[in-house]
Short mmCIF file of C-alpha atoms and ligand atoms in Angstrom, two decimals:
data_model
loop_
_atom_site.label_atom_id
_atom_site.label_comp_id
_atom_site.label_asym_id
_atom_site.label_seq_id
_atom_site.Cartn_x
_atom_site.Cartn_y
_atom_site.Cartn_z
CA MET T 1 -30.39 139.10 103.21
CA GLU T 2 -28.20 142.05 104.36
CA SER T 3 -30.15 144.29 106.72
CA LYS T 4 -29.40 147.46 104.80
CA PRO T 5 -30.58 147.73 101.17
CA LEU T 6 -27.82 148.08 98.56
CA ARG T 7 -27.42 151.65 97.35
CA GLY T 8 -27.49 151.88 93.56
CA ALA T 9 -27.38 154.60 90.92
CA LEU T 10 -28.86 154.39 87.45
CA ILE T 11 -26.72 156.06 84.78
CA GLY T 12 -28.46 156.87 81.48
CA CYS T 13 -32.15 157.68 81.93
CA GLY T 14 -33.55 157.00 78.48
CA PHE T 15 -36.03 154.61 76.87
CA PHE T 16 -34.88 151.31 78.35
CA ALA T 17 -33.69 152.53 81.76
CA LEU T 18 -37.28 152.93 82.95
CA ASN T 19 -37.67 149.13 82.85
CA GLN T 20 -34.54 148.78 84.97
CA LEU T 21 -35.75 151.39 87.47
CA ARG T 22 -39.16 149.75 87.79
CA ALA T 23 -37.60 146.32 88.24
CA TRP T 24 -35.36 147.67 91.04
CA GLN T 25 -38.43 149.24 92.64
CA ASP T 26 -40.08 145.77 92.65
CA LEU T 27 -37.14 144.19 94.49
CA ASP T 28 -36.57 144.31 98.25
CA GLY T 29 -32.91 144.86 99.08
CA VAL T 30 -32.04 147.65 96.63
CA ASP T 31 -32.56 151.41 96.83
CA ILE T 32 -31.91 153.47 93.72
CA VAL T 33 -30.57 156.53 95.51
CA ALA T 34 -29.39 158.47 92.46
CA LEU T 35 -30.13 159.02 88.79
CA CYS T 36 -27.58 160.36 86.33
CA ASP T 37 -28.06 161.58 82.77
CA SER T 38 -25.96 164.02 80.79
CA ASP T 39 -29.15 165.42 79.21
CA PRO T 40 -30.86 167.64 81.84
CA GLU T 41 -34.29 167.46 80.19
CA ARG T 42 -34.27 163.67 80.10
CA LEU T 43 -33.05 163.57 83.68
CA ALA T 44 -35.83 165.86 84.91
CA GLU T 45 -38.47 163.88 83.02
CA PHE T 46 -37.16 160.55 84.35
CA ALA T 47 -36.83 161.80 87.94
CA ARG T 48 -40.64 161.83 88.16
CA TYR T 49 -40.46 158.02 88.48
CA ALA T 50 -38.06 158.12 91.46
CA PRO T 51 -38.68 161.45 93.21
CA GLU T 52 -36.67 160.40 96.27
CA ALA T 53 -33.45 159.82 94.25
CA GLY T 54 -30.71 162.46 93.90
CA THR T 55 -30.05 163.70 90.36
CA PHE T 56 -26.67 164.21 88.67
CA SER T 57 -25.62 165.17 85.17
CA ASP T 58 -22.03 164.00 85.67
CA ALA T 59 -21.28 160.43 86.81
CA GLN T 60 -17.81 161.37 88.09
CA ILE T 61 -19.28 163.96 90.47
CA MET T 62 -21.98 161.51 91.57
CA LEU T 63 -19.38 158.83 92.35
CA ARG T 64 -17.32 161.35 94.30
CA GLU T 65 -20.24 162.67 96.35
CA LEU T 66 -22.18 159.49 97.13
CA GLU T 67 -21.39 156.22 98.82
CA LEU T 68 -22.75 153.62 96.44
CA ASP T 69 -22.70 149.84 96.32
CA PHE T 70 -23.30 149.62 92.58
CA ILE T 71 -24.01 151.51 89.38
CA ASP T 72 -26.41 150.33 86.68
CA ILE T 73 -25.33 151.73 83.29
CA ALA T 74 -28.08 152.11 80.68
CA THR T 75 -26.36 154.50 78.28
CA PRO T 76 -25.47 153.78 74.64
CA THR T 77 -22.32 151.68 74.13
CA SER T 78 -20.16 154.72 73.29
CA ALA T 79 -20.36 155.81 76.96
CA HIS T 80 -19.75 152.38 78.52
CA LYS T 81 -15.94 152.41 78.63
CA PRO T 82 -15.49 155.71 80.52
CA LEU T 83 -18.35 154.90 82.91
CA VAL T 84 -17.19 151.34 83.65
CA LEU T 85 -13.65 152.60 84.29
CA MET T 86 -14.99 155.30 86.64
CA GLY T 87 -17.02 152.67 88.49
CA ALA T 88 -14.01 150.35 88.78
CA TRP T 89 -11.77 153.15 90.11
CA ALA T 90 -14.50 154.12 92.59
CA GLY T 91 -14.71 150.50 93.77
CA VAL T 92 -18.44 150.01 93.11
CA ASP T 93 -20.00 146.95 91.46
CA ILE T 94 -21.17 147.49 87.91
CA ILE T 95 -24.06 146.34 85.76
CA CYS T 96 -23.71 147.51 82.15
CA GLN T 97 -26.19 147.30 79.28
CA LYS T 98 -25.49 145.41 76.06
CA PRO T 99 -23.81 145.83 73.58
CA PHE T 100 -21.13 145.93 76.25
CA ALA T 101 -18.22 147.40 74.27
CA ALA T 102 -17.51 149.12 70.97
CA THR T 103 -14.59 146.73 70.35
CA LEU T 104 -13.22 143.54 71.89
CA ASP T 105 -10.15 145.53 73.02
CA ASP T 106 -12.45 147.87 74.98
CA ALA T 107 -14.24 144.85 76.45
CA ARG T 108 -10.91 143.39 77.62
CA LEU T 109 -9.85 146.73 79.10
CA MET T 110 -13.07 147.05 81.13
CA ILE T 111 -12.95 143.42 82.31
CA ASP T 112 -9.31 143.82 83.39
CA ALA T 113 -10.01 147.11 85.21
CA CYS T 114 -12.89 145.55 87.16
CA ALA T 115 -10.77 142.52 88.07
CA GLU T 116 -7.87 144.75 89.15
CA HIS T 117 -10.13 146.79 91.43
CA ASN T 118 -11.99 143.70 92.67
CA VAL T 119 -15.29 145.02 91.37
CA GLY T 120 -18.13 142.78 90.19
CA LEU T 121 -19.00 143.28 86.52
CA THR T 122 -22.28 142.03 85.04
CA VAL T 123 -23.53 142.70 81.53
CA HIS T 124 -27.28 143.31 81.32
CA GLU T 125 -27.80 140.48 78.81
CA ASN T 126 -31.40 139.68 79.58
CA PHE T 127 -32.71 137.56 76.68
CA ARG T 128 -31.43 134.31 78.22
CA TRP T 129 -33.56 135.27 81.25
CA GLN T 130 -36.83 135.51 79.28
CA ALA T 131 -39.20 132.96 80.88
CA PRO T 132 -39.77 130.81 77.74
CA VAL T 133 -36.09 130.90 76.78
CA ARG T 134 -35.03 130.05 80.33
CA ALA T 135 -37.47 127.12 80.47
CA THR T 136 -35.92 125.77 77.25
CA ILE T 137 -32.37 126.22 78.57
CA GLU T 138 -33.26 124.45 81.83
CA HIS T 139 -34.97 121.49 80.14
CA LEU T 140 -31.94 121.05 77.90
CA ARG T 141 -29.49 121.35 80.83
CA ASN T 142 -31.58 118.81 82.79
CA GLY T 143 -30.93 116.28 80.03
CA VAL T 144 -34.57 115.61 79.05
CA ILE T 145 -33.66 115.18 75.36
CA GLY T 146 -30.23 113.64 75.92
CA THR T 147 -27.24 115.08 74.10
CA PRO T 148 -28.10 117.84 71.63
CA PHE T 149 -26.69 117.77 68.10
CA PHE T 150 -28.70 120.49 66.30
CA GLY T 151 -30.27 123.81 67.28
CA ARG T 152 -32.00 126.81 65.81
CA VAL T 153 -32.66 130.11 67.56
CA SER T 154 -34.83 132.35 65.45
CA PHE T 155 -36.09 135.92 65.91
CA ARG T 156 -38.08 137.15 62.91
CA SER T 157 -40.30 140.21 63.10
CA GLY T 158 -41.46 143.32 61.27
CA PHE T 159 -42.03 145.28 64.50
CA ASP T 160 -41.23 148.99 64.16
CA VAL T 161 -38.23 149.13 66.51
CA TYR T 162 -37.17 152.49 65.08
CA ARG T 163 -40.10 154.42 66.64
CA LEU T 164 -38.91 154.12 70.27
CA GLN T 165 -35.22 153.62 69.41
CA PRO T 166 -34.60 155.98 66.46
CA TYR T 167 -30.81 155.53 66.74
CA LEU T 168 -31.25 151.97 65.41
CA ALA T 169 -32.08 153.34 61.94
CA LYS T 170 -28.82 155.32 61.80
CA THR T 171 -26.21 152.85 62.94
CA PRO T 172 -24.09 151.25 60.19
CA ARG T 173 -23.93 148.02 62.24
CA PHE T 174 -27.52 147.32 63.19
CA ILE T 175 -29.20 143.99 63.69
CA ILE T 176 -26.25 141.75 64.59
CA GLU T 177 -24.94 144.28 67.09
CA ASP T 178 -28.24 145.32 68.67
CA LEU T 179 -30.45 142.21 68.52
CA GLY T 180 -28.16 139.46 67.26
CA VAL T 181 -26.02 139.87 70.36
CA HIS T 182 -29.03 138.64 72.39
CA VAL T 183 -29.92 135.76 70.08
CA LEU T 184 -26.30 134.61 69.78
CA ASP T 185 -26.11 134.75 73.58
CA ILE T 186 -29.13 132.42 73.79
CA ALA T 187 -27.29 130.01 71.47
CA ARG T 188 -24.24 130.12 73.78
CA ALA T 189 -26.42 129.59 76.86
CA LEU T 190 -27.95 126.54 75.17
CA PHE T 191 -25.03 124.96 73.32
CA GLY T 192 -21.84 126.47 74.74
CA ASP T 193 -18.92 128.24 73.10
CA VAL T 194 -18.30 128.36 69.40
CA ALA T 195 -15.39 127.00 67.37
CA ARG T 196 -16.39 128.37 63.92
CA LEU T 197 -19.05 130.68 62.53
CA THR T 198 -20.33 131.73 59.10
CA CYS T 199 -22.70 134.64 58.50
CA GLU T 200 -24.68 136.25 55.67
CA THR T 201 -26.42 139.63 56.04
CA ARG T 202 -28.96 141.68 54.05
CA ARG T 203 -30.52 145.13 54.24
CA ILE T 204 -34.18 144.94 53.18
CA ASN T 205 -35.47 148.26 54.60
CA PRO T 206 -33.98 150.87 52.23
CA VAL T 207 -34.17 153.82 54.63
CA ILE T 208 -31.96 152.45 57.40
CA ALA T 209 -28.15 152.52 57.45
CA GLY T 210 -27.29 149.01 58.61
CA GLU T 211 -28.23 145.37 57.96
CA ASP T 212 -31.68 144.25 59.16
CA VAL T 213 -31.44 140.52 58.33
CA ALA T 214 -28.72 138.03 59.25
CA THR T 215 -28.30 134.25 59.19
CA VAL T 216 -25.46 132.69 61.16
CA MET T 217 -24.30 129.06 61.23
CA LEU T 218 -22.30 128.05 64.29
CA ALA T 219 -20.17 125.00 65.03
CA HIS T 220 -20.23 124.74 68.84
CA GLU T 221 -17.22 123.23 70.61
CA GLN T 222 -19.33 120.51 72.25
CA GLY T 223 -20.61 119.21 68.91
CA VAL T 224 -23.88 121.05 68.26
CA THR T 225 -24.42 122.72 64.90
CA SER T 226 -26.80 125.66 65.25
CA VAL T 227 -28.47 128.18 62.99
CA VAL T 228 -29.16 131.57 64.53
CA ASP T 229 -31.30 133.78 62.32
CA PHE T 230 -32.83 137.16 62.95
CA SER T 231 -34.73 139.72 60.94
CA TYR T 232 -36.59 143.02 61.37
CA ALA T 233 -37.91 142.80 57.80
CA THR T 234 -40.26 139.83 58.19
CA ARG T 235 -43.95 140.53 57.61
CA LEU T 236 -46.21 138.19 59.60
CA ALA T 237 -49.95 138.36 60.40
CA ASN T 238 -49.24 137.55 64.07
CA ASP T 239 -45.93 139.22 64.69
CA PRO T 240 -44.17 137.33 67.51
CA PHE T 241 -42.03 140.30 68.68
CA PRO T 242 -40.09 139.97 70.97
CA GLN T 243 -40.16 136.17 71.12
CA SER T 244 -37.18 134.02 70.16
CA LEU T 245 -38.30 130.64 68.81
CA ILE T 246 -36.06 127.66 69.48
CA GLU T 247 -35.57 124.15 68.09
CA VAL T 248 -33.24 121.63 69.67
CA ASP T 249 -32.73 118.07 68.47
CA GLY T 250 -31.09 115.63 70.90
CA ASP T 251 -30.30 111.93 70.74
CA ARG T 252 -33.26 111.14 73.06
CA GLY T 253 -35.85 113.71 71.98
CA SER T 254 -36.44 117.26 70.78
CA LEU T 255 -37.51 120.62 72.19
CA ARG T 256 -39.60 123.13 70.27
CA LEU T 257 -40.23 126.58 71.73
CA LEU T 258 -43.15 127.85 69.68
CA ALA T 259 -44.80 131.26 69.43
CA ASP T 260 -47.23 132.17 72.22
CA PHE T 261 -45.00 130.68 74.89
CA ARG T 262 -45.54 126.96 74.30
CA LEU T 263 -42.66 124.58 74.90
CA GLN T 264 -43.01 121.11 73.37
CA ILE T 265 -40.94 118.21 74.70
CA HIS T 266 -40.86 115.34 72.21
CA ASP T 267 -39.55 112.02 73.53
CA ALA T 268 -37.95 109.17 71.61
CA HIS T 269 -41.27 107.25 71.42
CA GLY T 270 -43.35 109.79 69.51
CA HIS T 271 -44.94 111.35 72.61
CA VAL T 272 -45.14 115.09 73.05
CA GLU T 273 -45.80 117.14 76.17
CA THR T 274 -46.67 120.83 75.77
CA LEU T 275 -45.87 123.25 78.61
CA ASP T 276 -47.15 126.79 79.10
CA VAL T 277 -43.97 128.83 79.67
CA ALA T 278 -45.52 132.31 79.45
CA PRO T 279 -43.84 135.10 81.41
CA VAL T 280 -45.67 136.55 84.41
CA ALA T 281 -45.97 140.15 83.25
CA PRO T 282 -44.91 142.70 85.90
CA ALA T 283 -47.63 145.25 86.81
CA TRP T 284 -45.66 148.02 85.08
CA SER T 285 -45.09 146.11 81.82
CA ASP T 286 -46.84 146.74 78.54
CA ALA T 287 -47.54 144.79 75.34
CA PRO T 288 -45.69 143.67 73.34
CA TRP T 289 -42.61 144.29 75.53
CA PHE T 290 -43.62 142.30 78.63
CA PRO T 291 -41.42 139.21 77.93
CA ILE T 292 -38.39 141.52 77.79
CA GLN T 293 -39.55 143.57 80.77
CA GLU T 294 -40.04 140.43 82.87
CA SER T 295 -36.55 139.28 81.90
CA VAL T 296 -35.14 142.57 83.22
CA LEU T 297 -36.76 141.83 86.58
CA ARG T 298 -35.40 138.27 86.53
CA LEU T 299 -31.88 139.37 85.60
CA GLN T 300 -31.82 142.00 88.34
CA ARG T 301 -33.27 139.57 90.92
CA GLU T 302 -30.61 137.04 89.94
CA TRP T 303 -27.90 139.71 90.18
CA LEU T 304 -29.08 140.69 93.66
CA SER T 305 -29.19 137.14 94.92
CA ASN T 306 -25.68 136.43 93.55
CA ARG T 307 -24.37 139.72 94.96
CA LEU T 308 -25.66 138.83 98.43
CA ARG T 309 -23.96 135.42 98.21
CA GLY T 310 -20.74 136.94 96.83
CA GLN T 311 -21.08 135.09 93.51
CA ALA T 312 -20.49 136.26 89.96
CA SER T 313 -23.44 136.60 87.60
CA GLU T 314 -24.00 134.13 84.78
CA THR T 315 -23.62 137.05 82.34
CA CYS T 316 -20.43 138.42 83.91
CA GLY T 317 -17.98 140.43 81.80
CA VAL T 318 -15.90 137.44 80.73
CA ASP T 319 -18.99 135.47 79.69
CA ASN T 320 -20.30 138.38 77.68
CA PHE T 321 -16.94 138.89 75.97
CA ASN T 322 -17.44 135.46 74.41
CA THR T 323 -20.89 136.49 73.14
CA GLN T 324 -19.60 139.79 71.82
CA ALA T 325 -16.83 137.91 70.04
CA LEU T 326 -19.57 136.13 68.05
CA VAL T 327 -20.94 139.52 66.96
CA GLU T 328 -17.51 140.61 65.75
CA ALA T 329 -16.92 137.27 64.02
CA ALA T 330 -20.35 137.48 62.31
CA TYR T 331 -19.56 140.90 60.81
CA GLU T 332 -16.12 139.70 59.72
CA SER T 333 -17.58 136.56 58.15
CA ALA T 334 -20.26 138.54 56.27
CA VAL T 335 -17.72 141.04 54.91
CA LYS T 336 -15.07 138.47 53.93
CA GLY T 337 -17.46 135.74 52.78
CA MET T 338 -15.64 133.14 54.85
CA THR T 339 -15.86 131.07 58.01
CA VAL T 340 -14.31 132.77 61.05
CA VAL T 341 -12.92 131.48 64.36
CA PRO T 342 -14.29 133.80 67.08
CA ALA T 343 -12.00 135.30 69.73
CA ARG T 344 -12.33 133.74 73.19
CA LEU T 345 -11.54 134.68 76.80
P1 LIG E 1 -31.64 156.19 74.94
O1 LIG E 1 -30.92 157.00 73.92
O2 LIG E 1 -33.13 156.29 75.00
O3 LIG E 1 -31.08 156.52 76.41
C1 LIG E 1 -29.74 156.64 76.70
C2 LIG E 1 -29.56 157.75 77.73
O4 LIG E 1 -28.19 157.77 78.13
C3 LIG E 1 -29.87 159.15 77.19
O5 LIG E 1 -30.84 159.77 78.01
C4 LIG E 1 -28.52 159.88 77.22
O6 LIG E 1 -28.64 161.26 77.48
C5 LIG E 1 -27.82 159.12 78.34
N1 LIG E 1 -26.35 159.24 78.32
C6 LIG E 1 -25.52 159.08 77.26
N2 LIG E 1 -24.24 159.22 77.67
C7 LIG E 1 -24.25 159.46 79.00
C8 LIG E 1 -23.25 159.67 79.98
N3 LIG E 1 -21.96 159.65 79.66
N4 LIG E 1 -23.65 159.89 81.26
C9 LIG E 1 -24.94 159.91 81.60
N5 LIG E 1 -25.95 159.72 80.70
C10 LIG E 1 -25.61 159.49 79.42
O7 LIG E 1 -31.18 154.69 74.68
P2 LIG E 1 -31.93 153.34 75.14
O8 LIG E 1 -32.82 152.90 74.03
O9 LIG E 1 -32.47 153.49 76.49
O10 LIG E 1 -30.68 152.32 75.12
C11 LIG E 1 -29.69 152.40 76.11
C12 LIG E 1 -28.93 151.10 76.14
O11 LIG E 1 -29.85 150.04 76.44
C13 LIG E 1 -28.28 150.72 74.80
O12 LIG E 1 -27.03 150.14 75.04
C14 LIG E 1 -29.26 149.70 74.19
O13 LIG E 1 -28.65 148.75 73.33
C15 LIG E 1 -29.75 149.02 75.44
N6 LIG E 1 -31.07 148.36 75.30
C16 LIG E 1 -31.17 147.13 75.84
C17 LIG E 1 -32.36 146.43 75.74
C18 LIG E 1 -32.43 145.06 76.35
O14 LIG E 1 -33.42 144.34 76.22
N7 LIG E 1 -31.42 144.62 77.06
C19 LIG E 1 -33.45 147.00 75.08
C20 LIG E 1 -33.31 148.29 74.57
C21 LIG E 1 -32.10 148.97 74.69
O1 LIG E 2 -33.46 144.30 73.23
C1 LIG E 2 -32.92 145.18 72.57
O2 LIG E 2 -31.73 145.30 72.64
C2 LIG E 2 -33.76 146.11 71.70
C3 LIG E 2 -34.60 145.41 70.63
C4 LIG E 2 -35.43 144.25 71.16
C5 LIG E 2 -35.48 146.42 69.97
O3 LIG E 2 -33.74 144.90 69.64
O4 LIG E 2 -32.91 147.05 71.11
#
């Protein structure tokens, strides 16, 4: 490990950024030396959690005044492009929240700017780092069920996401863009890139602006057919929020990631082994968010370890472009009622 901690700044000090700050505070090797938010009240409120950090309401001024190693952007998507470009021009590494870009053209522009200025770009795509999801990915990659041919990644909940994130009720593109981007990313982490995709959407909750249910069928390039389905309109006695449930069928067995963090490994002879793959909840986490909060810590730990070894993150800008392309293709498919070939970098 480098002797001096990396100097980071958190930009956007709202609801989710507190998880990122607390995860940084749990990691040796990083100091969050500055906080930046364009809303002075939010900034003052948030600064209570990192009293030693400098505070800025303008990222450009912060980048001019401070020597930083990286910025961690936790603003809404509309602010990502200007902030990522500022970071690239300032020569600092960048971590940026999902959804990364408003359009694929913006995503390309940001990726190119970071490459041109030799700046590391990571998208904070944390769902593939959730402990149960990661255990499923690793068992599949280790070949325990042979070659996969079918998969399902399912996130169905009636959890009131609008209470802490009221903007989700107002956006005309809701569940595919906000949550589907995570679940589609899990499908890519499991089964690889996608040749064709078909999607149907619904709006069940009448008071929101966008779609709150979507079902996507994907033909992956390496031969897996997967169904990725997600809903915020599903009423269940034991709501699994925020768990993604996974099924994978392979030619030598099957994996089933069930609710309550149980991973079943079925072999070809009718035997099943059940593993406990529950996340270890950080001290600062709270129910029901702890699987997500732990994944923030894992993603940031992974980023730090890669950064110290000079390696790109698994969810680098180019990788995330290919996930975001699935989001765009899903909306296009739902509107046109046809199968779509997603863009690819
Ligand atoms: P929020 O509205 O609570 O916070 C965003 C903050 O950014 C606000 O305080 C706002 O004033 C600030 N901001 C906006 N533009 C800015 C700018 N140019 N410079 C400085 N500050 C600026 O939103 P949130 O719920 O915290 O979501 C933020 C991002 O995190 C979104 O992209 C959202 O999709 C994402 N998110 C990710 C996860 C996850 O699990 N990865 C979960 C929730 C939210
Ligand atoms: O993870 C997220 O992006 C959140 C939520 C889980 C509510 O969809 O917005």
